[in-house]
Amino acid sequence: MKPQTVFGFHAINGRLKHAVASIQTLYVSDHRQDARMRDLVARAEAAGVRIMLADDRRLEGLAGGNVHQGVVALCSEPSVPVHLEDMLANVGPTTLLLLLDGVTDPRNLGACMRTAAAAGANAVIVPRDRSASMTDVASKAAAGAAEALPLIAVTNLARAMDQIKEAGIWIAGAAADSSKTIFELDLRGPLAWALGAEGTGLRRLTRERCDWLAHIPMFAAVESLNVSVATGVCLFETMRQRGVAKAGT
Amino acid sequence: MKPQTVFGFHAINGRLKHAVASIQTLYVSDHRQDARMRDLVARAEAAGVRIMLADDRRLEGLAGGNVHQGVVALCSEPSVPVHLEDMLANVGPTTLLLLLDGVTDPRNLGACMRTAAAAGANAVIVPRDRSASMTDVASKAAAGAAEALPLIAVTNLARAMDQIKEAGIWIAGAAADSSKTIFELDLRGPLAWALGAEGTGLRRLTRERCDWLAHIPMFAAVESLNVSVATGVCLFETMRQRGVAKAGT
């Protein structure tokens, strides 16, 4: 299997923390010696990772022209893919899922993963044929979250939503034309947030399966929020309502 | 003066809405004919903007290799730059400012502008020597907000913060190591949010001038939020506390 390339401090620290066994080789700049680099190398050494020095040209080639900050790792897939069924077998009062309907830009997908992980989501669920996949660019934008949070690609999002509701999870959809604001919803039980792509929003079949629809109130100066920012506003409002004492534990 | 290049639907719609007089020439794709394009052209025609058809090669050259979506405009600077003093002469109970201390990536600056405009901020204030400026890339990421919201670059951020406080505005700073969460602050009066760069946070002199410090509670999976997402969480929590009925009016 072709190894996956992971680059940049955030993403590689994420691997070291959550899936260290998946790192085959870590390439580090042969001239960058600052504290951040020393810290990363020390952690990698402590974990027994194979480390190679590389010059800038080599690093650039490995990272395929992306910004690598002097660190690139070749990795295997981190772990077995998580299935929706496994996820739904363990639903609790703080279960939090993010459904992304039509986020096709890999950087946006990664940014949503990062935000969802910070807000304590259990998984991100996307329709396989209408979504970016976890490419190197997405993984970099995820800043370590791609290794910490399962991304579940489903064949049929509408069917997955039916399964999610049968498992006792409520689904809230973000829709600009809805009458309620997200601040008016009670978000304290097991919950899935459904967000669509900027501009087009949720598809009709996705929208119809939401238990509630609500919008983020916005001033008229701009047309929409970036989807990762909208994700942050919805998920952190959920965290606020649930009580923040749980965060970080 | 060299004209500024603005590209993409969001940014050009922002110009049409907020600074139409600054558009010198609008170049549109000679073969893209979808509803979004027709709508934009109709609005530009109604406003009396000079419109030219251009082929892909021409558009790419004008946009300097950036993603242009078939629309590029050459513009003059939108209006006179706003001074901090002018802004502080009109402080009211819903005054909302965003101070960005060290956001050097133009895409992040643009994304923060977009988020701030959506949340009803009155201006974004940055230290001139430690900030990205409103380049074409920043303007694209701002998705129209660069034309709707003043970006005020100040020589000395600490001094600007003193002026802001003297004008009766409270300053809340986001700091990961603070004991309070942002949800525990009372954000209802005239307010400025101060956010630092990812990783390094607020500088000491900036931090010391904040009336309150608070953190966004986060689960341990990731180290930080993207600064535009953090901006969204802080500013929309402010909007929630102030009552959302005002949004969009």
Short mmCIF file of C-alpha atoms in Angstrom, two decimals:
data_model
loop_
_atom_site.label_atom_id
_atom_site.label_comp_id
_atom_site.label_asym_id
_atom_site.label_seq_id
_atom_site.Cartn_x
_atom_site.Cartn_y
_atom_site.Cartn_z
CA MET A 1 0.00 0.00 0.00
CA LYS A 2 1.26 3.47 -0.87
CA PRO A 3 2.32 5.27 2.32
CA GLN A 4 0.51 8.47 3.25
CA THR A 5 2.56 11.68 3.51
CA VAL A 6 2.00 13.82 6.59
CA PHE A 7 3.72 17.20 6.94
CA GLY A 8 3.89 20.18 9.25
CA PHE A 9 4.21 20.29 13.04
CA HIS A 10 0.51 20.10 13.90
CA ALA A 11 -0.18 17.01 11.80
CA ILE A 12 2.97 15.16 12.85
CA ASN A 13 2.45 15.95 16.53
CA GLY A 14 -1.06 14.53 16.07
CA ARG A 15 0.39 11.30 14.69
CA LEU A 16 2.92 11.08 17.52
CA LYS A 17 0.13 11.51 20.04
CA HIS A 18 -2.63 9.34 18.59
CA ALA A 19 -1.16 6.90 16.07
CA VAL A 20 2.58 6.71 16.61
CA ALA A 21 2.77 3.13 15.33
CA SER A 22 1.61 4.31 11.91
CA ILE A 23 4.76 6.43 11.38
CA GLN A 24 7.17 4.56 9.10
CA THR A 25 9.86 7.24 8.75
CA LEU A 26 10.12 10.82 10.01
CA TYR A 27 12.19 13.18 7.85
CA VAL A 28 13.44 16.33 9.56
CA SER A 29 15.28 19.34 8.18
CA ASP A 30 19.07 19.02 8.45
CA HIS A 31 19.40 22.70 9.43
CA ARG A 32 16.29 23.74 11.40
CA GLN A 33 17.25 23.56 15.09
CA ASP A 34 14.72 25.70 16.97
CA ALA A 35 12.87 24.70 20.13
CA ARG A 36 9.79 23.44 18.30
CA MET A 37 11.91 21.12 16.16
CA ARG A 38 13.97 19.88 19.11
CA ASP A 39 10.78 19.14 21.02
CA LEU A 40 9.29 17.16 18.13
CA VAL A 41 12.49 15.16 17.56
CA ALA A 42 12.76 14.38 21.28
CA ARG A 43 9.20 13.08 21.33
CA ALA A 44 9.75 11.01 18.21
CA GLU A 45 12.99 9.55 19.62
CA ALA A 46 11.29 8.69 22.90
CA ALA A 47 8.62 6.82 20.94
CA GLY A 48 11.21 4.86 18.95
CA VAL A 49 10.35 6.43 15.59
CA ARG A 50 12.86 6.05 12.74
CA ILE A 51 14.24 9.56 12.03
CA MET A 52 16.18 10.68 8.94
CA LEU A 53 17.80 14.05 8.25
CA ALA A 54 16.88 15.57 4.88
CA ASP A 55 17.80 18.72 3.00
CA ASP A 56 15.20 21.23 1.82
CA ARG A 57 15.02 19.79 -1.67
CA ARG A 58 14.29 16.30 -0.38
CA LEU A 59 11.66 17.60 2.02
CA GLU A 60 9.98 19.59 -0.73
CA GLY A 61 9.86 16.53 -2.95
CA LEU A 62 8.38 14.40 -0.18
CA ALA A 63 5.75 17.01 0.68
CA GLY A 64 4.79 17.45 -2.97
CA GLY A 65 5.30 21.22 -2.89
CA ASN A 66 3.14 21.77 0.21
CA VAL A 67 4.33 23.84 3.19
CA HIS A 68 6.13 21.31 5.40
CA GLN A 69 7.89 23.49 8.05
CA GLY A 70 10.90 21.15 7.91
CA VAL A 71 9.09 17.96 8.96
CA VAL A 72 7.59 15.25 6.78
CA ALA A 73 6.52 11.73 7.78
CA LEU A 74 5.70 8.70 5.68
CA CYS A 75 2.90 6.83 7.40
CA SER A 76 0.63 3.85 6.93
CA GLU A 77 -3.12 4.29 7.41
CA PRO A 78 -3.52 5.06 11.13
CA SER A 79 -5.99 2.34 12.07
CA VAL A 80 -8.95 0.31 10.88
CA PRO A 81 -11.63 2.56 9.46
CA VAL A 82 -14.47 3.11 11.90
CA HIS A 83 -17.90 2.04 10.73
CA LEU A 84 -21.05 3.97 11.48
CA GLU A 85 -22.55 0.89 13.14
CA ASP A 86 -19.66 0.69 15.67
CA MET A 87 -20.09 4.37 16.47
CA LEU A 88 -23.85 4.02 17.00
CA ALA A 89 -23.43 1.06 19.37
CA ASN A 90 -22.04 3.48 22.00
CA VAL A 91 -24.39 6.44 22.19
CA GLY A 92 -24.36 8.46 25.44
CA PRO A 93 -25.73 11.81 26.64
CA THR A 94 -22.67 13.67 25.33
CA THR A 95 -22.48 11.97 21.94
CA LEU A 96 -21.72 14.63 19.33
CA LEU A 97 -21.47 13.97 15.59
CA LEU A 98 -20.81 16.30 12.67
CA LEU A 99 -22.40 15.56 9.28
CA LEU A 100 -20.92 17.49 6.35
CA ASP A 101 -23.11 17.43 3.26
CA GLY A 102 -21.09 18.48 0.25
CA VAL A 103 -17.82 19.91 1.61
CA THR A 104 -15.64 19.23 -1.42
CA ASP A 105 -12.64 21.43 -0.62
CA PRO A 106 -9.98 19.34 1.22
CA ARG A 107 -8.72 22.33 3.21
CA ASN A 108 -12.24 23.05 4.45
CA LEU A 109 -12.74 19.38 5.35
CA GLY A 110 -9.51 19.39 7.35
CA ALA A 111 -10.42 22.65 9.07
CA CYS A 112 -13.82 21.18 10.05
CA MET A 113 -12.08 18.07 11.45
CA ARG A 114 -9.79 20.24 13.55
CA THR A 115 -12.71 22.27 14.89
CA ALA A 116 -14.82 19.16 15.57
CA ALA A 117 -11.98 17.48 17.49
CA ALA A 118 -11.46 20.59 19.63
CA ALA A 119 -15.19 20.68 20.43
CA GLY A 120 -15.19 17.04 21.51
CA ALA A 121 -17.07 15.51 18.56
CA ASN A 122 -16.97 11.71 18.31
CA ALA A 123 -16.85 11.46 14.52
CA VAL A 124 -17.33 13.36 11.28
CA ILE A 125 -19.64 11.72 8.74
CA VAL A 126 -19.62 12.56 5.02
CA PRO A 127 -21.29 11.16 1.89
CA ARG A 128 -18.53 9.35 -0.02
CA ASP A 129 -19.40 10.73 -3.46
CA ARG A 130 -19.99 14.36 -2.44
CA SER A 131 -17.05 15.07 -0.20
CA ALA A 132 -13.34 15.74 -0.20
CA SER A 133 -11.36 12.81 1.17
CA MET A 134 -8.56 12.92 3.74
CA THR A 135 -5.81 13.91 1.32
CA ASP A 136 -2.45 15.26 2.46
CA VAL A 137 -3.76 18.83 2.17
CA ALA A 138 -6.84 17.96 4.27
CA SER A 139 -4.66 16.23 6.86
CA LYS A 140 -2.41 19.30 7.15
CA ALA A 141 -5.44 21.59 7.65
CA ALA A 142 -6.75 19.16 10.26
CA ALA A 143 -3.64 19.92 12.35
CA GLY A 144 -3.54 16.53 14.04
CA ALA A 145 -7.29 15.96 14.21
CA ALA A 146 -7.29 13.48 11.32
CA GLU A 147 -5.47 11.07 13.61
CA ALA A 148 -7.68 11.74 16.63
CA LEU A 149 -11.17 11.75 15.14
CA PRO A 150 -12.76 9.15 12.83
CA LEU A 151 -13.90 10.37 9.42
CA ILE A 152 -16.69 8.04 8.29
CA ALA A 153 -17.55 8.10 4.59
CA VAL A 154 -21.00 6.62 3.96
CA THR A 155 -22.54 5.61 0.65
CA ASN A 156 -25.93 7.10 1.40
CA LEU A 157 -26.10 10.05 3.80
CA ALA A 158 -29.91 10.01 4.03
CA ARG A 159 -29.87 6.36 5.09
CA ALA A 160 -27.08 7.06 7.60
CA MET A 161 -29.23 9.84 9.08
CA ASP A 162 -32.08 7.37 9.56
CA GLN A 163 -29.71 5.04 11.42
CA ILE A 164 -28.42 7.93 13.55
CA LYS A 165 -31.98 8.88 14.56
CA GLU A 166 -32.88 5.26 15.31
CA ALA A 167 -29.88 5.18 17.67
CA GLY A 168 -31.49 7.99 19.70
CA ILE A 169 -29.45 10.91 18.38
CA TRP A 170 -31.22 14.16 17.46
CA ILE A 171 -30.17 15.88 14.26
CA ALA A 172 -29.92 19.69 14.03
CA GLY A 173 -29.41 21.17 10.58
CA ALA A 174 -27.92 24.58 9.83
CA ALA A 175 -30.14 26.32 7.27
CA ALA A 176 -29.91 30.03 6.50
CA ASP A 177 -33.63 30.30 5.69
CA SER A 178 -34.94 28.72 8.89
CA SER A 179 -36.84 30.86 11.40
CA LYS A 180 -35.07 29.78 14.61
CA THR A 181 -31.53 30.68 15.55
CA ILE A 182 -29.12 28.00 16.77
CA PHE A 183 -29.18 29.72 20.19
CA GLU A 184 -32.87 28.82 20.58
CA LEU A 185 -32.30 25.06 20.28
CA ASP A 186 -31.81 22.73 23.25
CA LEU A 187 -28.57 20.97 22.32
CA ARG A 188 -27.92 19.07 25.53
CA GLY A 189 -28.78 15.47 24.54
CA PRO A 190 -27.04 13.12 22.07
CA LEU A 191 -26.76 15.26 18.96
CA ALA A 192 -25.60 15.40 15.36
CA TRP A 193 -25.08 18.72 13.60
CA ALA A 194 -25.64 18.71 9.81
CA LEU A 195 -23.93 21.45 7.78
CA GLY A 196 -23.95 21.91 4.04
CA ALA A 197 -21.53 23.52 1.65
CA GLU A 198 -21.19 27.31 1.62
CA GLY A 199 -23.67 28.80 -0.82
CA THR A 200 -25.74 25.72 -1.58
CA GLY A 201 -26.40 24.47 1.97
CA LEU A 202 -28.02 21.15 2.83
CA ARG A 203 -29.57 19.04 0.06
CA ARG A 204 -33.33 18.53 0.23
CA LEU A 205 -33.08 14.89 1.34
CA THR A 206 -30.62 15.82 4.09
CA ARG A 207 -32.74 18.76 5.21
CA GLU A 208 -35.92 16.69 5.44
CA ARG A 209 -34.24 14.25 7.84
CA CYS A 210 -33.23 16.90 10.37
CA ASP A 211 -35.27 17.04 13.58
CA TRP A 212 -34.69 20.80 13.78
CA LEU A 213 -33.42 23.48 11.43
CA ALA A 214 -31.82 26.69 12.67
CA HIS A 215 -29.60 29.47 11.37
CA ILE A 216 -26.59 31.32 12.68
CA PRO A 217 -27.76 34.94 12.90
CA MET A 218 -25.58 37.13 10.71
CA PHE A 219 -25.17 40.77 9.83
CA ALA A 220 -25.75 41.60 6.22
CA ALA A 221 -22.19 42.53 5.28
CA VAL A 222 -21.26 39.01 4.14
CA GLU A 223 -23.27 36.25 2.54
CA SER A 224 -22.10 33.30 4.58
CA LEU A 225 -19.50 31.99 7.00
CA ASN A 226 -16.72 29.63 6.06
CA VAL A 227 -17.98 26.11 6.84
CA SER A 228 -15.27 25.50 9.47
CA VAL A 229 -16.24 28.73 11.24
CA ALA A 230 -19.94 27.76 11.08
CA THR A 231 -18.95 24.36 12.49
CA GLY A 232 -17.15 26.10 15.36
CA VAL A 233 -20.10 28.35 16.19
CA CYS A 234 -22.57 25.40 16.22
CA LEU A 235 -20.37 22.92 18.10
CA PHE A 236 -19.10 25.37 20.74
CA GLU A 237 -22.66 26.58 21.38
CA THR A 238 -23.44 22.90 22.00
CA MET A 239 -20.47 22.68 24.39
CA ARG A 240 -21.63 25.82 26.21
CA GLN A 241 -25.13 24.44 26.73
CA ARG A 242 -23.80 21.11 27.95
CA GLY A 243 -21.54 22.76 30.53
CA VAL A 244 -17.91 23.23 29.79
CA ALA A 245 -16.51 21.48 32.86
CA LYS A 246 -16.27 18.30 30.83
CA ALA A 247 -13.94 19.76 28.21
CA GLY A 248 -10.44 18.48 28.24
CA THR A 249 -11.18 15.54 30.53
CA MET B 1 -1.69 54.28 -8.14
CA LYS B 2 -1.64 50.61 -9.09
CA PRO B 3 -5.18 49.24 -9.22
CA GLN B 4 -6.09 46.45 -6.79
CA THR B 5 -7.19 43.11 -8.24
CA VAL B 6 -10.30 41.55 -6.76
CA PHE B 7 -11.44 38.09 -7.87
CA GLY B 8 -14.08 35.48 -7.11
CA PHE B 9 -17.84 35.93 -6.63
CA HIS B 10 -17.80 36.67 -2.89
CA ALA B 11 -15.23 39.44 -3.11
CA ILE B 12 -16.74 41.07 -6.20
CA ASN B 13 -20.26 40.93 -4.83
CA GLY B 14 -18.88 42.64 -1.73
CA ARG B 15 -17.46 45.44 -3.89
CA LEU B 16 -20.74 45.79 -5.78
CA LYS B 17 -22.60 46.08 -2.51
CA HIS B 18 -20.31 48.29 -0.46
CA ALA B 19 -17.90 50.14 -2.75
CA VAL B 20 -19.24 50.00 -6.29
CA ALA B 21 -17.60 53.27 -7.25
CA SER B 22 -14.18 51.72 -6.67
CA ILE B 23 -14.63 49.19 -9.52
CA GLN B 24 -12.75 50.41 -12.59
CA THR B 25 -13.35 47.41 -14.89
CA LEU B 26 -15.06 44.08 -14.34
CA TYR B 27 -13.75 41.19 -16.45
CA VAL B 28 -16.09 38.22 -16.84
CA SER B 29 -15.55 34.83 -18.46
CA ASP B 30 -16.62 34.73 -22.11
CA HIS B 31 -18.12 31.24 -21.69
CA ARG B 32 -19.44 30.89 -18.13
CA GLN B 33 -23.20 31.49 -18.29
CA ASP B 34 -24.71 29.99 -15.14
CA ALA B 35 -27.22 31.70 -12.84
CA ARG B 36 -24.58 33.00 -10.44
CA MET B 37 -22.71 34.71 -13.27
CA ARG B 38 -25.88 36.14 -14.83
CA ASP B 39 -26.90 37.51 -11.45
CA LEU B 40 -23.53 39.19 -10.93
CA VAL B 41 -23.46 40.69 -14.42
CA ALA B 42 -27.00 41.98 -14.02
CA ARG B 43 -26.10 43.69 -10.76
CA ALA B 44 -22.94 45.19 -12.24
CA GLU B 45 -24.87 46.45 -15.29
CA ALA B 46 -27.54 47.99 -13.09
CA ALA B 47 -24.80 49.83 -11.20
CA GLY B 48 -23.24 51.13 -14.40
CA VAL B 49 -19.98 49.19 -14.05
CA ARG B 50 -17.75 48.85 -17.12
CA ILE B 51 -17.81 45.14 -18.09
CA MET B 52 -15.40 43.33 -20.44
CA LEU B 53 -15.53 39.73 -21.67
CA ALA B 54 -12.25 37.84 -21.27
CA ASP B 55 -11.04 34.34 -22.07
CA ASP B 56 -9.61 31.99 -19.44
CA ARG B 57 -6.03 32.90 -20.21
CA ARG B 58 -6.69 36.60 -19.75
CA LEU B 59 -8.56 36.00 -16.49
CA GLU B 60 -5.76 33.83 -15.16
CA GLY B 61 -3.21 36.49 -15.96
CA LEU B 62 -5.29 39.18 -14.26
CA ALA B 63 -5.84 37.06 -11.15
CA GLY B 64 -2.15 36.18 -10.92
CA GLY B 65 -2.83 32.45 -10.84
CA ASN B 66 -5.39 32.63 -8.02
CA VAL B 67 -8.79 30.92 -8.26
CA HIS B 68 -11.02 33.53 -9.91
CA GLN B 69 -14.24 31.61 -10.75
CA GLY B 70 -14.51 33.52 -14.03
CA VAL B 71 -14.72 37.02 -12.52
CA VAL B 72 -11.93 39.54 -11.93
CA ALA B 73 -12.23 43.25 -11.20
CA LEU B 74 -9.63 45.99 -11.28
CA CYS B 75 -10.43 48.41 -8.49
CA SER B 76 -9.09 51.51 -6.82
CA GLU B 77 -8.78 51.57 -3.04
CA PRO B 78 -12.37 51.39 -1.75
CA SER B 79 -12.42 54.55 0.36
CA VAL B 80 -10.40 56.72 2.70
CA PRO B 81 -8.73 54.64 5.37
CA VAL B 82 -10.57 54.80 8.67
CA HIS B 83 -8.61 56.08 11.65
CA LEU B 84 -8.93 54.67 15.12
CA GLU B 85 -9.83 58.11 16.43
CA ASP B 86 -12.85 58.33 14.08
CA MET B 87 -13.99 54.89 15.19
CA LEU B 88 -13.69 55.75 18.88
CA ALA B 89 -15.72 58.95 18.46
CA ASN B 90 -18.84 56.82 18.00
CA VAL B 91 -18.91 54.24 20.75
CA GLY B 92 -22.29 52.72 21.63
CA PRO B 93 -23.58 49.78 23.68
CA THR B 94 -23.17 47.38 20.74
CA THR B 95 -19.71 48.55 19.65
CA LEU B 96 -17.67 45.46 18.81
CA LEU B 97 -14.00 45.53 17.76
CA LEU B 98 -11.59 42.73 16.91
CA LEU B 99 -7.88 43.14 17.71
CA LEU B 100 -5.59 40.63 15.99
CA ASP B 101 -2.12 40.50 17.52
CA GLY B 102 0.26 38.76 15.13
CA VAL B 103 -1.92 37.18 12.42
CA THR B 104 0.65 37.13 9.64
CA ASP B 105 -1.03 34.73 7.19
CA PRO B 106 -3.11 36.73 4.68
CA ARG B 107 -5.67 33.94 4.26
CA ASN B 108 -6.23 33.84 8.02
CA LEU B 109 -6.54 37.64 8.15
CA GLY B 110 -9.16 37.53 5.38
CA ALA B 111 -11.05 34.70 7.08
CA CYS B 112 -11.10 36.70 10.34
CA MET B 113 -12.44 39.75 8.47
CA ARG B 114 -15.23 37.65 6.96
CA THR B 115 -16.17 36.21 10.35
CA ALA B 116 -16.00 39.60 12.06
CA ALA B 117 -18.25 41.21 9.44
CA ALA B 118 -20.82 38.40 9.81
CA ALA B 119 -20.82 38.88 13.59
CA GLY B 120 -21.44 42.61 13.26
CA ALA B 121 -18.01 43.90 14.28
CA ASN B 122 -17.32 47.60 13.56
CA ALA B 123 -13.63 47.26 12.70
CA VAL B 124 -10.61 44.98 12.83
CA ILE B 125 -7.46 46.50 14.34
CA VAL B 126 -3.97 45.11 13.75
CA PRO B 127 -0.40 46.22 14.57
CA ARG B 128 1.09 47.39 11.28
CA ASP B 129 4.44 45.61 11.66
CA ARG B 130 3.14 42.27 12.94
CA SER B 131 0.25 41.56 10.63
CA ALA B 132 -0.59 40.45 7.14
CA SER B 133 -1.98 43.27 5.02
CA MET B 134 -5.08 43.22 2.81
CA THR B 135 -3.44 41.55 -0.20
CA ASP B 136 -5.43 39.97 -3.02
CA VAL B 137 -5.31 36.59 -1.26
CA ALA B 138 -6.58 38.13 1.98
CA SER B 139 -9.32 39.97 0.11
CA LYS B 140 -10.48 36.72 -1.54
CA ALA B 141 -10.59 34.92 1.81
CA ALA B 142 -12.54 37.86 3.24
CA ALA B 143 -15.32 37.05 0.76
CA GLY B 144 -16.58 40.60 0.48
CA ALA B 145 -15.87 41.65 4.06
CA ALA B 146 -12.77 43.65 3.15
CA GLU B 147 -15.09 46.13 1.46
CA ALA B 148 -17.64 46.17 4.29
CA LEU B 149 -15.45 46.39 7.36
CA PRO B 150 -12.56 48.78 8.08
CA LEU B 151 -9.16 47.22 8.72
CA ILE B 152 -7.21 49.68 10.87
CA ALA B 153 -3.44 49.17 11.00
CA VAL B 154 -1.92 50.95 14.01
CA THR B 155 1.74 51.64 14.73
CA ASN B 156 1.53 50.68 18.39
CA LEU B 157 -1.13 48.17 19.44
CA ALA B 158 -0.58 48.70 23.18
CA ARG B 159 -1.16 52.42 22.81
CA ALA B 160 -4.26 51.77 20.67
CA MET B 161 -5.60 49.54 23.45
CA ASP B 162 -5.16 52.36 25.94
CA GLN B 163 -7.17 54.65 23.64
CA ILE B 164 -9.85 51.97 23.24
CA LYS B 165 -10.21 51.62 27.01
CA GLU B 166 -10.29 55.39 27.49
CA ALA B 167 -13.22 55.46 25.04
CA GLY B 168 -15.19 53.20 27.39
CA ILE B 169 -14.70 49.89 25.58
CA TRP B 170 -13.83 46.78 27.60
CA ILE B 171 -11.14 44.48 26.23
CA ALA B 172 -11.43 40.69 26.50
CA GLY B 173 -8.38 38.66 25.56
CA ALA B 174 -8.37 35.01 24.49
CA ALA B 175 -5.62 33.20 26.41
CA ALA B 176 -5.37 29.41 26.60
CA ASP B 177 -3.85 29.47 30.10
CA SER B 178 -6.49 31.65 31.74
CA SER B 179 -8.79 30.17 34.38
CA LYS B 180 -12.14 31.50 33.11
CA THR B 181 -13.92 30.32 29.98
CA ILE B 182 -15.28 32.83 27.48
CA PHE B 183 -18.77 31.65 28.44
CA GLU B 184 -18.29 33.04 31.96
CA LEU B 185 -17.66 36.62 30.79
CA ASP B 186 -20.35 39.28 30.54
CA LEU B 187 -19.92 40.48 26.96
CA ARG B 188 -22.92 42.77 26.65
CA GLY B 189 -21.35 46.24 26.77
CA PRO B 190 -19.04 47.98 24.28
CA LEU B 191 -16.34 45.39 23.73
CA ALA B 192 -13.10 44.58 21.92
CA TRP B 193 -11.89 40.99 21.57
CA ALA B 194 -8.11 40.51 21.40
CA LEU B 195 -6.83 37.33 19.77
CA GLY B 196 -3.24 36.30 19.14
CA ALA B 197 -1.61 34.09 16.58
CA GLU B 198 -2.12 30.33 16.80
CA GLY B 199 0.57 28.81 18.95
CA THR B 200 2.12 31.98 20.37
CA GLY B 201 -1.04 33.78 21.52
CA LEU B 202 -1.13 37.37 22.75
CA ARG B 203 2.12 39.21 23.43
CA ARG B 204 2.81 40.20 27.03
CA LEU B 205 2.11 43.91 26.47
CA THR B 206 -1.18 43.10 24.73
CA ARG B 207 -2.17 40.64 27.43
CA GLU B 208 -1.50 43.09 30.25
CA ARG B 209 -3.87 45.63 28.73
CA CYS B 210 -6.86 43.28 28.61
CA ASP B 211 -9.56 43.86 31.22
CA TRP B 212 -10.34 40.13 31.25
CA LEU B 213 -8.63 37.00 29.97
CA ALA B 214 -10.55 33.85 29.12
CA HIS B 215 -10.09 30.66 27.14
CA ILE B 216 -12.21 28.68 24.73
CA PRO B 217 -12.62 25.29 26.44
CA MET B 218 -11.19 22.56 24.23
CA PHE B 219 -10.87 18.81 24.20
CA ALA B 220 -7.33 17.55 24.20
CA ALA B 221 -7.28 16.05 20.70
CA VAL B 222 -5.94 19.20 19.05
CA GLU B 223 -3.63 21.93 20.28
CA SER B 224 -5.52 24.98 19.11
CA LEU B 225 -8.25 26.31 16.87
CA ASN B 226 -7.64 28.16 13.64
CA VAL B 227 -7.72 31.88 14.48
CA SER B 228 -10.77 32.54 12.26
CA VAL B 229 -12.68 29.75 14.04
CA ALA B 230 -11.63 31.11 17.44
CA THR B 231 -12.79 34.55 16.25
CA GLY B 232 -16.15 33.04 15.30
CA VAL B 233 -16.63 31.32 18.66
CA CYS B 234 -15.78 34.51 20.63
CA LEU B 235 -17.76 36.96 18.48
CA PHE B 236 -20.87 34.81 18.13
CA GLU B 237 -20.91 34.14 21.88
CA THR B 238 -20.91 37.94 22.21
CA MET B 239 -23.80 38.14 19.76
CA ARG B 240 -25.72 35.47 21.69
CA GLN B 241 -25.33 37.33 24.98
CA ARG B 242 -26.36 40.62 23.43
CA GLY B 243 -29.54 39.11 21.99
CA VAL B 244 -29.69 38.09 18.37
CA ALA B 245 -32.73 40.13 17.38
CA LYS B 246 -30.42 42.91 16.26
CA ALA B 247 -28.57 40.78 13.73
CA GLY B 248 -29.18 41.64 10.13
CA THR B 249 -30.77 44.97 10.90
#
